[in-house]
């Protein structure tokens, strides 16, 4: 039910009244509230995941695993990390710091993480001007500089069910701000879920959760009692909030442009996500494995991710290019169908069906067409998110394998819109002779997350990783946004996150998050329950679900 402006005012006034109390809340009291939140998630997690799957009309049972992983699981895991921070259990140690790269290892930290995300490791890079002592000192945000009463409006994303939760608890802990969470109309069915999950915070006047349409959002963003805003959405939504219109290219190119709405606004706004294919001698089975990874990066959540694969950057003339394309098409077709649940996506896909530049990959009878195209023929999508199940290929001239790194880095940094995340698939990344090439990708890709041999979205599931665009985006050319969330060590000035794994997970099985993994729904359901209470029974169920 949408609230009237009078009811919205009442909700905001209640938050304002209790904002002082919340800003003065002790860490121990906040920990108790967060621990109750975890219990609430555990109690509602089955309903949460299955409701999301039902509303998205997920057609294959195993794909329900996406709703467990990107819903209750990551919410529990992140809340647990926040509790550990508040307890003072995340002190930085020299053994995880690498002075040569000015980076800090943040994953894995526990045995269960090594078991459930095998071979995966992550680090955070910092500006070269920062010393390790400064990295340690500048953590905590309001935890460090002191709390003041504040009301934050969180405009929830409509695609991934954990995003409204994660954005909310970040501002609760990092900024010690009370939160008005306004859900997106696409997934406002989650209202009873978040009312249950945040029950204790709501009872004490620290959180309010509301539904509403575009007019509701406009009213709230301009409300004088809202101190700051957090948006996960599109750059056009951001511009309409800040400038009361969509900017044109000339206005975005200016050094600055006068704001209408001057409230502080934190933003995560998507990306034309590249996957760079570094040339090398790939076997047939390796080509198939990487094709399944790319199919996952495109079709996870039906393609409605701010980090969904959009452009596959290939070396022109590489002997395996056509074969890789063939296998990508094969696995897209094998997945078969999905549901385009996001408003407007069916219309854009239908327009592509009638465009000779696009090739239909799956059967014409499928409800959602899977399309591919050459980016040179559809250059518009180098600077705008396609937001559906379409994948583009871009081939780049290069002189030798080493030089391709320079060519591809320059291309994605300068020609593709956004800087949320980029992936590089490179065989032999752990070999000594390729270390300079891998380091070049890690150092020079200007993205919030750089993933070596993995889809960059995996960083979203790692609570200790910062999630957001690369620092330096202008207000009037916002790209992937400003600021970070998740970031469970609460670093105030991270430069980028690096995720890395082996070129191939296993010769025998695929990672559980691959869209073709038939065990995903059982595995991530059992992992969620184990994560919530560390139960031996749930651990046994978790192990059993990986084997059967």
Short mmCIF file of C-alpha atoms in Angstrom, two decimals:
data_model
loop_
_atom_site.label_atom_id
_atom_site.label_comp_id
_atom_site.label_asym_id
_atom_site.label_seq_id
_atom_site.Cartn_x
_atom_site.Cartn_y
_atom_site.Cartn_z
CA UNK A 1 0.00 0.00 0.00
CA UNK A 2 1.32 3.44 -0.96
CA UNK A 3 1.34 6.01 1.82
CA UNK A 4 -0.06 9.52 1.60
CA UNK A 5 2.27 12.49 1.98
CA UNK A 6 0.87 12.98 5.47
CA UNK A 7 1.77 9.40 6.44
CA UNK A 8 5.23 9.79 4.90
CA UNK A 9 5.70 12.96 6.97
CA UNK A 10 4.72 11.05 10.10
CA UNK A 11 7.23 8.32 9.34
CA UNK A 12 10.01 10.85 8.74
CA UNK A 13 9.12 12.77 11.93
CA UNK A 14 9.30 9.56 13.95
CA UNK A 15 12.72 8.80 12.48
CA UNK A 16 13.87 12.36 13.19
CA UNK A 17 12.74 12.11 16.82
CA UNK A 18 14.65 8.85 17.33
CA UNK A 19 17.73 9.84 15.30
CA UNK A 20 19.42 11.40 18.33
CA UNK A 21 18.84 8.25 20.39
CA UNK A 22 20.27 6.10 17.60
CA UNK A 23 23.33 8.32 17.12
CA UNK A 24 24.06 7.87 20.84
CA UNK A 25 23.42 4.12 20.82
CA UNK A 26 26.35 2.12 22.16
CA UNK A 27 28.11 -0.45 19.98
CA UNK A 28 26.90 -3.19 22.34
CA UNK A 29 23.26 -2.16 21.86
CA UNK A 30 23.69 -2.00 18.09
CA UNK A 31 25.28 -5.45 18.13
CA UNK A 32 22.26 -6.86 19.95
CA UNK A 33 19.92 -5.36 17.37
CA UNK A 34 22.00 -6.79 14.51
CA UNK A 35 22.09 -10.22 16.15
CA UNK A 36 18.30 -10.17 16.37
CA UNK A 37 18.23 -9.16 12.72
CA UNK A 38 20.19 -12.29 11.79
CA UNK A 39 17.69 -14.45 13.69
CA UNK A 40 14.87 -12.67 11.88
CA UNK A 41 16.50 -13.36 8.51
CA UNK A 42 16.90 -17.01 9.41
CA UNK A 43 13.22 -17.21 10.27
CA UNK A 44 12.04 -15.57 7.07
CA UNK A 45 14.75 -16.74 4.64
CA UNK A 46 12.73 -19.52 2.98
CA UNK A 47 9.83 -17.15 2.37
CA UNK A 48 12.26 -14.43 1.20
CA UNK A 49 14.04 -16.61 -1.38
CA UNK A 50 11.01 -18.48 -2.68
CA UNK A 51 8.87 -15.33 -2.88
CA UNK A 52 11.57 -13.63 -4.96
CA UNK A 53 11.82 -16.67 -7.23
CA UNK A 54 8.05 -16.80 -7.64
CA UNK A 55 7.69 -13.09 -8.41
CA UNK A 56 10.54 -13.24 -10.94
CA UNK A 57 8.85 -16.29 -12.46
CA UNK A 58 12.04 -18.33 -12.31
CA UNK A 59 11.52 -21.23 -14.69
CA UNK A 60 14.17 -23.68 -13.46
CA UNK A 61 14.32 -24.84 -9.84
CA UNK A 62 18.11 -24.72 -9.54
CA UNK A 63 18.08 -21.01 -10.48
CA UNK A 64 16.28 -20.37 -7.19
CA UNK A 65 19.79 -20.63 -5.76
CA UNK A 66 20.45 -17.11 -7.06
CA UNK A 67 17.71 -15.83 -4.75
CA UNK A 68 19.23 -17.60 -1.73
CA UNK A 69 22.75 -16.39 -2.50
CA UNK A 70 21.79 -12.82 -3.46
CA UNK A 71 19.14 -12.54 -0.73
CA UNK A 72 19.28 -14.01 2.78
CA UNK A 73 22.77 -15.54 2.53
CA UNK A 74 24.75 -12.40 1.71
CA UNK A 75 22.57 -10.42 4.14
CA UNK A 76 23.44 -12.74 7.03
CA UNK A 77 27.13 -12.91 6.11
CA UNK A 78 27.50 -9.13 5.83
CA UNK A 79 25.66 -8.50 9.11
CA UNK A 80 27.97 -10.97 10.86
CA UNK A 81 31.02 -9.14 9.53
CA UNK A 82 29.59 -5.82 10.72
CA UNK A 83 29.09 -7.30 14.18
CA UNK A 84 32.72 -8.46 14.23
CA UNK A 85 33.81 -4.94 13.31
CA UNK A 86 31.73 -3.41 16.10
CA UNK A 87 33.21 -5.91 18.55
CA UNK A 88 36.70 -4.77 17.54
CA UNK A 89 37.63 -8.13 15.98
CA UNK A 90 38.81 -6.81 12.62
CA UNK A 91 42.12 -5.23 13.56
CA UNK A 92 44.48 -4.97 10.59
CA UNK A 93 47.67 -7.05 10.72
CA UNK A 94 50.97 -6.66 8.89
CA UNK A 95 50.89 -10.22 7.51
CA UNK A 96 47.92 -9.38 5.26
CA UNK A 97 49.43 -6.12 4.00
CA UNK A 98 51.49 -6.01 0.81
CA UNK A 99 53.64 -2.89 0.70
CA UNK A 100 54.65 -3.37 -2.95
CA UNK A 101 51.04 -3.03 -4.15
CA UNK A 102 49.75 -1.09 -1.13
CA UNK A 103 47.03 -3.69 -0.74
CA UNK A 104 45.35 -5.58 2.06
CA UNK A 105 44.03 -9.16 1.85
CA UNK A 106 40.38 -9.32 2.90
CA UNK A 107 39.17 -12.78 1.77
CA UNK A 108 38.99 -15.62 2.70
CA UNK A 109 39.06 -15.20 6.47
CA UNK A 110 37.36 -18.39 7.68
CA UNK A 111 37.53 -22.07 6.83
CA UNK A 112 33.92 -22.16 5.63
CA UNK A 113 34.71 -19.36 3.16
CA UNK A 114 37.59 -21.37 1.73
CA UNK A 115 35.32 -24.40 1.42
CA UNK A 116 32.32 -22.66 -0.17
CA UNK A 117 34.33 -20.27 -2.37
CA UNK A 118 37.40 -22.44 -3.12
CA UNK A 119 40.45 -20.90 -4.81
CA UNK A 120 38.95 -17.41 -4.55
CA UNK A 121 40.94 -14.63 -2.93
CA UNK A 122 40.41 -10.89 -2.65
CA UNK A 123 42.37 -7.81 -1.71
CA UNK A 124 41.78 -4.07 -1.55
CA UNK A 125 44.16 -1.62 -3.19
CA UNK A 126 44.84 1.85 -1.81
CA UNK A 127 46.35 4.99 -3.27
CA UNK A 128 50.14 4.82 -3.29
CA UNK A 129 50.28 7.98 -1.17
CA UNK A 130 48.67 6.18 1.79
CA UNK A 131 50.85 4.41 4.33
CA UNK A 132 49.74 1.29 6.19
CA UNK A 133 49.39 3.41 9.33
CA UNK A 134 47.01 5.75 7.50
CA UNK A 135 45.04 2.83 6.08
CA UNK A 136 44.58 1.58 9.67
CA UNK A 137 43.77 5.03 11.01
CA UNK A 138 41.16 6.07 8.45
CA UNK A 139 38.53 3.42 9.07
CA UNK A 140 35.06 3.65 10.51
CA UNK A 141 33.43 6.80 9.11
CA UNK A 142 31.14 7.95 11.97
CA UNK A 143 32.64 5.25 14.18
CA UNK A 144 35.88 7.24 13.94
CA UNK A 145 34.85 10.87 13.62
CA UNK A 146 31.80 10.79 15.92
CA UNK A 147 28.07 10.35 15.49
CA UNK A 148 25.46 12.99 14.78
CA UNK A 149 21.75 12.60 14.27
CA UNK A 150 20.92 11.99 10.63
CA UNK A 151 18.03 10.69 8.49
CA UNK A 152 19.04 8.83 5.33
CA UNK A 153 16.66 7.98 2.51
CA UNK A 154 17.60 4.66 0.87
CA UNK A 155 16.02 4.18 -2.54
CA UNK A 156 16.02 0.42 -2.90
CA UNK A 157 17.05 -1.39 -6.07
CA UNK A 158 14.43 -3.45 -7.89
CA UNK A 159 16.64 -6.29 -9.09
CA UNK A 160 18.61 -8.05 -6.31
CA UNK A 161 16.65 -8.56 -3.11
CA UNK A 162 19.56 -8.06 -0.69
CA UNK A 163 20.53 -4.63 -2.04
CA UNK A 164 17.94 -2.63 -0.04
CA UNK A 165 18.98 -4.53 3.09
CA UNK A 166 22.73 -4.10 2.53
CA UNK A 167 22.47 -0.40 1.68
CA UNK A 168 20.37 0.15 4.80
CA UNK A 169 22.65 -1.60 7.29
CA UNK A 170 25.71 0.10 5.82
CA UNK A 171 24.27 3.50 6.69
CA UNK A 172 23.09 2.25 10.09
CA UNK A 173 26.62 1.17 11.03
CA UNK A 174 28.98 3.41 9.03
CA UNK A 175 27.06 6.66 9.42
CA UNK A 176 24.99 5.80 12.52
CA UNK A 177 22.00 7.17 10.64
CA UNK A 178 18.36 6.21 10.94
CA UNK A 179 16.95 5.08 7.59
CA UNK A 180 13.79 5.52 5.58
CA UNK A 181 13.92 2.59 3.15
CA UNK A 182 11.71 3.18 0.13
CA UNK A 183 11.33 0.00 -1.95
CA UNK A 184 11.35 -0.08 -5.73
CA UNK A 185 7.95 -0.85 -7.31
CA UNK A 186 9.54 -3.79 -9.15
CA UNK A 187 10.12 -5.70 -5.90
CA UNK A 188 7.86 -3.96 -3.40
CA UNK A 189 6.51 -7.45 -2.60
CA UNK A 190 9.50 -7.57 -0.22
CA UNK A 191 7.82 -5.13 2.18
CA UNK A 192 6.66 -7.85 4.65
CA UNK A 193 10.10 -9.47 4.46
CA UNK A 194 11.93 -6.30 5.48
CA UNK A 195 9.30 -5.42 8.09
CA UNK A 196 10.06 -8.79 9.72
CA UNK A 197 13.83 -8.59 9.23
CA UNK A 198 14.11 -5.07 10.67
CA UNK A 199 11.37 -5.53 13.29
CA UNK A 200 13.45 -4.39 16.30
CA UNK A 201 14.86 -1.38 14.46
CA UNK A 202 11.35 -0.42 13.27
CA UNK A 203 9.86 -0.80 16.78
CA UNK A 204 12.44 1.63 18.16
CA UNK A 205 11.95 4.20 15.40
CA UNK A 206 15.33 3.64 13.76
CA UNK A 207 14.04 2.33 10.42
CA UNK A 208 10.89 2.82 8.39
CA UNK A 209 10.13 0.74 5.28
CA UNK A 210 7.64 2.08 2.72
CA UNK A 211 6.36 1.39 -0.78
CA UNK A 212 5.51 4.02 -3.35
CA UNK A 213 5.64 5.14 -6.96
CA UNK A 214 7.79 7.71 -8.74
CA UNK A 215 5.89 10.59 -7.15
CA UNK A 216 6.62 9.14 -3.71
CA UNK A 217 10.35 9.06 -4.53
CA UNK A 218 10.28 12.64 -5.80
CA UNK A 219 8.53 13.83 -2.66
CA UNK A 220 10.99 12.05 -0.39
CA UNK A 221 14.17 13.15 -2.19
CA UNK A 222 13.12 16.78 -1.83
CA UNK A 223 11.86 16.48 1.75
CA UNK A 224 13.53 18.99 4.05
CA UNK A 225 13.86 16.45 6.87
CA UNK A 226 15.86 14.00 4.74
CA UNK A 227 19.54 14.73 5.33
CA UNK A 228 21.14 12.39 2.80
CA UNK A 229 20.17 9.94 0.05
CA UNK A 230 21.45 6.56 -1.08
CA UNK A 231 20.51 5.40 -4.58
CA UNK A 232 21.14 2.09 -6.28
CA UNK A 233 19.72 2.54 -9.76
CA UNK A 234 20.46 4.32 -13.02
CA UNK A 235 22.47 7.43 -13.79
CA UNK A 236 19.32 8.99 -15.27
CA UNK A 237 17.49 8.55 -11.96
CA UNK A 238 20.44 10.18 -10.19
CA UNK A 239 20.42 13.14 -12.59
CA UNK A 240 16.70 13.66 -12.13
CA UNK A 241 17.14 13.70 -8.35
CA UNK A 242 20.11 16.07 -8.34
CA UNK A 243 19.44 18.27 -11.40
CA UNK A 244 15.68 17.75 -11.85
CA UNK A 245 16.30 16.62 -15.43
CA UNK A 246 18.41 14.26 -17.55
CA UNK A 247 21.65 15.96 -18.53
CA UNK A 248 22.83 16.09 -22.14
CA UNK A 249 26.36 15.21 -23.27
CA UNK A 250 27.48 18.83 -23.26
CA UNK A 251 26.30 19.33 -19.66
CA UNK A 252 28.09 16.14 -18.61
CA UNK A 253 31.31 17.35 -20.24
CA UNK A 254 31.41 20.57 -18.20
CA UNK A 255 33.74 20.75 -15.22
CA UNK A 256 30.72 21.40 -13.01
CA UNK A 257 27.00 22.01 -13.30
CA UNK A 258 24.69 23.70 -10.76
CA UNK A 259 22.68 21.30 -8.58
CA UNK A 260 19.03 21.71 -7.73
CA UNK A 261 19.08 19.15 -4.91
CA UNK A 262 22.21 19.66 -2.81
CA UNK A 263 21.73 16.84 -0.29
CA UNK A 264 24.68 14.42 -0.01
CA UNK A 265 23.91 11.44 -2.24
CA UNK A 266 25.67 8.05 -2.29
CA UNK A 267 25.25 6.16 -5.55
CA UNK A 268 25.79 2.79 -7.22
CA UNK A 269 24.65 3.15 -10.82
CA UNK A 270 25.68 0.26 -12.99
CA UNK A 271 28.13 -0.32 -15.76
CA UNK A 272 28.68 -1.44 -19.34
CA UNK A 273 30.51 -4.46 -17.97
CA UNK A 274 33.44 -5.80 -20.00
CA UNK A 275 34.95 -9.27 -19.91
CA UNK A 276 38.42 -9.11 -21.48
CA UNK A 277 39.65 -12.29 -23.16
CA UNK A 278 43.45 -12.34 -23.04
CA UNK A 279 44.93 -14.35 -25.93
CA UNK A 280 46.57 -17.66 -25.19
CA UNK A 281 46.47 -21.37 -25.99
CA UNK A 282 43.12 -22.49 -24.58
CA UNK A 283 42.06 -26.10 -24.82
CA UNK A 284 38.62 -27.07 -26.03
CA UNK A 285 37.45 -27.88 -22.50
CA UNK A 286 38.83 -24.55 -21.24
CA UNK A 287 36.93 -22.67 -23.94
CA UNK A 288 33.74 -24.45 -22.87
CA UNK A 289 34.33 -23.65 -19.20
CA UNK A 290 34.91 -19.96 -19.86
CA UNK A 291 31.86 -19.88 -22.14
CA UNK A 292 29.74 -21.19 -19.25
CA UNK A 293 31.23 -18.48 -17.03
CA UNK A 294 30.31 -15.80 -19.57
CA UNK A 295 26.80 -17.24 -19.95
CA UNK A 296 26.45 -17.01 -16.15
CA UNK A 297 27.67 -13.41 -16.14
CA UNK A 298 25.02 -12.57 -18.71
CA UNK A 299 22.00 -14.57 -17.54
CA UNK A 300 22.30 -14.55 -13.76
CA UNK A 301 19.12 -12.80 -12.56
CA UNK A 302 17.94 -12.83 -16.20
CA UNK A 303 20.57 -10.19 -17.06
CA UNK A 304 19.15 -7.58 -14.66
CA UNK A 305 22.35 -6.90 -12.73
CA UNK A 306 24.25 -3.62 -12.66
CA UNK A 307 27.33 -5.82 -13.24
CA UNK A 308 25.84 -8.16 -15.89
CA UNK A 309 28.28 -8.99 -18.70
CA UNK A 310 27.63 -6.74 -21.68
CA UNK A 311 30.76 -6.59 -23.87
CA UNK A 312 33.12 -9.50 -24.54
CA UNK A 313 36.42 -7.90 -25.57
CA UNK A 314 38.28 -10.24 -27.90
CA UNK A 315 41.71 -10.11 -29.56
CA UNK A 316 41.12 -9.76 -33.30
CA UNK A 317 42.54 -12.69 -35.22
CA UNK A 318 43.03 -14.84 -32.10
CA UNK A 319 42.72 -18.41 -33.25
CA UNK A 320 40.11 -19.32 -30.62
CA UNK A 321 37.80 -16.31 -30.99
CA UNK A 322 35.21 -17.97 -33.21
CA UNK A 323 35.26 -21.15 -31.17
CA UNK A 324 34.66 -19.23 -27.95
CA UNK A 325 31.75 -17.36 -29.56
CA UNK A 326 30.33 -20.69 -30.74
CA UNK A 327 30.43 -22.15 -27.23
CA UNK A 328 28.96 -19.01 -25.67
CA UNK A 329 26.02 -19.31 -28.07
CA UNK A 330 25.78 -23.04 -27.35
CA UNK A 331 25.48 -22.56 -23.58
CA UNK A 332 23.12 -19.62 -23.88
CA UNK A 333 20.89 -21.81 -26.05
CA UNK A 334 21.25 -24.73 -23.62
CA UNK A 335 19.98 -22.59 -20.75
CA UNK A 336 16.98 -22.10 -22.99
CA UNK A 337 14.71 -19.50 -21.47
CA UNK A 338 14.28 -17.08 -18.62
CA UNK A 339 11.76 -14.42 -17.64
CA UNK A 340 12.23 -10.75 -18.46
CA UNK A 341 10.56 -9.54 -15.29
CA UNK A 342 11.91 -5.98 -15.41
CA UNK A 343 9.56 -3.38 -16.96
CA UNK A 344 10.56 -2.32 -20.47
CA UNK A 345 12.95 -5.20 -21.17
CA UNK A 346 10.56 -7.19 -23.36
CA UNK A 347 10.00 -4.16 -25.57
CA UNK A 348 13.73 -3.59 -26.09
CA UNK A 349 14.27 -7.27 -26.89
CA UNK A 350 11.43 -7.26 -29.40
CA UNK A 351 13.00 -4.27 -31.16
CA UNK A 352 16.26 -6.24 -31.39
CA UNK A 353 14.42 -9.19 -32.97
CA UNK A 354 13.53 -6.91 -35.88
CA UNK A 355 17.07 -5.56 -36.22
CA UNK A 356 19.38 -7.36 -38.68
CA UNK A 357 22.41 -6.51 -36.51
CA UNK A 358 21.24 -9.00 -33.88
CA UNK A 359 21.28 -12.79 -33.88
CA UNK A 360 18.73 -14.80 -31.91
CA UNK A 361 20.53 -17.56 -30.00
CA UNK A 362 17.74 -19.53 -28.32
CA UNK A 363 14.53 -20.88 -29.80
CA UNK A 364 12.10 -18.35 -31.23
CA UNK A 365 9.33 -19.83 -29.07
CA UNK A 366 11.14 -18.85 -25.87
CA UNK A 367 9.51 -16.07 -23.86
CA UNK A 368 12.82 -14.19 -23.55
CA UNK A 369 15.06 -13.97 -26.63
CA UNK A 370 18.81 -14.29 -26.00
CA UNK A 371 20.49 -11.96 -28.48
CA UNK A 372 24.08 -11.33 -29.56
CA UNK A 373 25.53 -8.60 -31.75
CA UNK A 374 28.76 -7.00 -32.92
CA UNK A 375 29.29 -3.87 -30.84
CA UNK A 376 30.67 -1.98 -33.85
CA UNK A 377 27.22 -2.27 -35.42
CA UNK A 378 25.44 -1.17 -32.24
CA UNK A 379 27.90 1.33 -30.76
CA UNK A 380 25.16 2.93 -28.66
CA UNK A 381 25.63 0.10 -26.19
CA UNK A 382 29.23 1.00 -25.48
CA UNK A 383 27.87 3.98 -23.54
CA UNK A 384 24.58 2.70 -22.13
CA UNK A 385 23.46 -0.40 -20.26
CA UNK A 386 21.37 -2.75 -22.37
CA UNK A 387 19.51 -4.09 -19.29
CA UNK A 388 18.30 -7.33 -20.84
CA UNK A 389 19.61 -10.69 -22.10
CA UNK A 390 21.75 -9.28 -24.95
CA UNK A 391 25.51 -9.77 -25.26
CA UNK A 392 27.93 -7.85 -27.47
CA UNK A 393 31.31 -8.75 -28.95
CA UNK A 394 34.12 -6.29 -29.62
CA UNK A 395 37.36 -7.29 -31.37
CA UNK A 396 40.54 -5.23 -30.92
CA UNK A 397 43.64 -5.14 -33.10
CA UNK A 398 46.87 -6.06 -31.30
CA UNK A 399 50.46 -6.86 -32.19
CA UNK A 400 51.32 -9.57 -29.65
CA UNK A 401 49.84 -11.19 -26.55
CA UNK A 402 51.53 -8.82 -24.10
CA UNK A 403 50.46 -5.69 -25.99
CA UNK A 404 46.82 -6.80 -25.92
CA UNK A 405 46.70 -5.86 -22.23
CA UNK A 406 47.57 -2.24 -23.08
CA UNK A 407 45.10 -2.13 -25.97
CA UNK A 408 42.19 -3.64 -24.03
CA UNK A 409 42.81 -1.58 -20.88
CA UNK A 410 42.86 1.64 -22.89
CA UNK A 411 39.66 0.62 -24.69
CA UNK A 412 37.54 -0.30 -21.67
CA UNK A 413 38.81 2.60 -19.53
CA UNK A 414 38.08 5.20 -22.21
CA UNK A 415 35.35 3.86 -24.50
CA UNK A 416 32.94 1.91 -22.29
CA UNK A 417 30.57 3.72 -19.94
CA UNK A 418 30.88 3.16 -16.20
CA UNK A 419 33.58 1.83 -13.90
CA UNK A 420 31.87 -0.53 -11.44
CA UNK A 421 33.64 -3.74 -12.42
CA UNK A 422 35.66 -5.47 -15.14
CA UNK A 423 36.81 -9.06 -15.63
CA UNK A 424 39.89 -10.52 -17.32
CA UNK A 425 40.11 -14.17 -18.38
CA UNK A 426 43.78 -15.08 -18.74
CA UNK A 427 45.25 -18.57 -18.81
CA UNK A 428 48.37 -19.04 -16.70
CA UNK A 429 47.70 -15.98 -14.58
CA UNK A 430 49.71 -17.56 -11.75
CA UNK A 431 52.75 -18.19 -13.98
CA UNK A 432 55.84 -16.11 -13.36
CA UNK A 433 56.26 -15.01 -16.99
CA UNK A 434 52.70 -13.61 -17.06
CA UNK A 435 52.92 -11.75 -13.77
CA UNK A 436 53.79 -8.40 -15.45
CA UNK A 437 50.73 -8.74 -17.70
CA UNK A 438 48.40 -9.64 -14.82
CA UNK A 439 49.84 -6.78 -12.75
CA UNK A 440 49.16 -4.43 -15.65
CA UNK A 441 45.47 -5.39 -15.60
CA UNK A 442 45.26 -5.09 -11.81
CA UNK A 443 47.07 -1.74 -11.69
CA UNK A 444 45.62 0.01 -14.72
CA UNK A 445 41.98 -1.03 -15.03
CA UNK A 446 40.12 1.92 -13.51
CA UNK A 447 37.21 0.02 -12.01
CA UNK A 448 35.84 -0.39 -8.50
CA UNK A 449 36.33 -4.15 -8.84
CA UNK A 450 38.86 -5.89 -11.08
CA UNK A 451 38.35 -9.65 -11.35
CA UNK A 452 41.01 -11.99 -12.70
CA UNK A 453 39.46 -15.21 -14.05
CA UNK A 454 36.12 -14.57 -12.37
CA UNK A 455 33.00 -12.53 -13.01
CA UNK A 456 33.44 -9.26 -11.13
CA UNK A 457 29.98 -9.65 -9.52
CA UNK A 458 31.50 -12.16 -7.08
CA UNK A 459 32.83 -9.15 -5.12
CA UNK A 460 29.22 -8.25 -4.29
CA UNK A 461 28.97 -11.46 -2.21
CA UNK A 462 32.21 -10.74 -0.28
CA UNK A 463 31.27 -8.39 2.61
CA UNK A 464 34.84 -7.19 3.16
CA UNK A 465 35.07 -5.88 -0.40
CA UNK A 466 34.01 -2.29 -1.18
CA UNK A 467 31.20 -2.18 -3.74
CA UNK A 468 30.97 0.91 -5.93
CA UNK A 469 32.45 2.78 -8.86
CA UNK A 470 36.08 3.78 -9.24
CA UNK A 471 36.87 6.97 -7.26
CA UNK A 472 36.77 10.31 -9.03
CA UNK A 473 33.45 10.35 -10.89
CA UNK A 474 32.16 13.91 -11.31
CA UNK A 475 28.76 14.95 -9.98
CA UNK A 476 27.58 15.87 -13.48
CA UNK A 477 29.15 12.81 -15.16
CA UNK A 478 28.40 10.29 -12.47
CA UNK A 479 29.22 7.07 -14.38
CA UNK A 480 28.94 4.18 -11.85
CA UNK A 481 28.48 6.49 -8.89
CA UNK A 482 30.25 7.84 -5.85
CA UNK A 483 31.01 6.07 -2.58
CA UNK A 484 31.15 2.44 -1.49
CA UNK A 485 28.88 0.08 0.42
CA UNK A 486 29.44 -3.39 1.98
CA UNK A 487 33.13 -2.68 2.89
CA UNK A 488 32.96 -4.54 6.23
CA UNK A 489 36.38 -3.25 7.35
CA UNK A 490 34.98 0.27 6.81
CA UNK A 491 37.95 1.63 4.89
CA UNK A 492 37.31 5.28 4.17
CA UNK A 493 39.52 5.57 1.06
CA UNK A 494 39.75 2.30 -0.88
CA UNK A 495 40.93 2.63 -4.47
CA UNK A 496 39.66 -0.66 -5.90
CA UNK A 497 39.03 -4.29 -5.03
CA UNK A 498 40.86 -7.18 -6.71
CA UNK A 499 39.27 -10.63 -6.94
CA UNK A 500 41.34 -13.49 -8.29
CA UNK A 501 41.00 -17.22 -8.87
CA UNK A 502 42.50 -19.94 -11.03
CA UNK A 503 41.78 -19.93 -14.75
CA UNK A 504 39.75 -23.09 -14.34
CA UNK A 505 37.85 -24.07 -11.20
CA UNK A 506 37.93 -27.84 -11.76
CA UNK A 507 38.09 -30.34 -14.60
CA UNK A 508 35.04 -32.11 -13.19
CA UNK A 509 32.58 -29.59 -11.70
CA UNK A 510 31.57 -25.98 -12.14
CA UNK A 511 31.30 -23.44 -9.30
CA UNK A 512 27.91 -23.55 -7.56
CA UNK A 513 27.02 -20.04 -8.75
CA UNK A 514 27.18 -21.01 -12.44
CA UNK A 515 23.73 -20.84 -14.05
CA UNK A 516 24.04 -24.43 -15.26
CA UNK A 517 24.77 -25.88 -11.79
CA UNK A 518 21.74 -28.04 -10.96
CA UNK A 519 22.55 -28.18 -7.23
CA UNK A 520 22.60 -24.43 -6.62
CA UNK A 521 19.20 -24.13 -4.90
CA UNK A 522 19.98 -26.88 -2.37
CA UNK A 523 23.54 -25.77 -1.77
CA UNK A 524 22.81 -22.09 -1.16
CA UNK A 525 19.73 -22.87 0.94
CA UNK A 526 21.80 -25.11 3.23
CA UNK A 527 24.68 -22.62 3.22
CA UNK A 528 22.29 -19.87 4.34
CA UNK A 529 21.01 -21.89 7.30
CA UNK A 530 24.53 -22.97 8.25
CA UNK A 531 25.77 -19.39 8.06
CA UNK A 532 22.96 -18.25 10.36
CA UNK A 533 23.58 -20.64 13.25
CA UNK A 534 26.78 -22.61 12.58
CA UNK A 535 24.80 -25.82 13.12
CA UNK A 536 26.57 -29.15 12.59
CA UNK A 537 23.37 -30.57 11.10
CA UNK A 538 23.23 -27.78 8.55
CA UNK A 539 26.92 -28.28 7.80
CA UNK A 540 26.25 -31.94 7.04
CA UNK A 541 23.33 -30.93 4.82
CA UNK A 542 25.61 -28.41 3.10
CA UNK A 543 28.27 -31.04 2.36
CA UNK A 544 25.61 -33.52 1.23
CA UNK A 545 24.07 -30.97 -1.16
CA UNK A 546 27.42 -30.49 -2.91
CA UNK A 547 27.70 -34.21 -3.58
CA UNK A 548 24.17 -35.31 -4.48
#
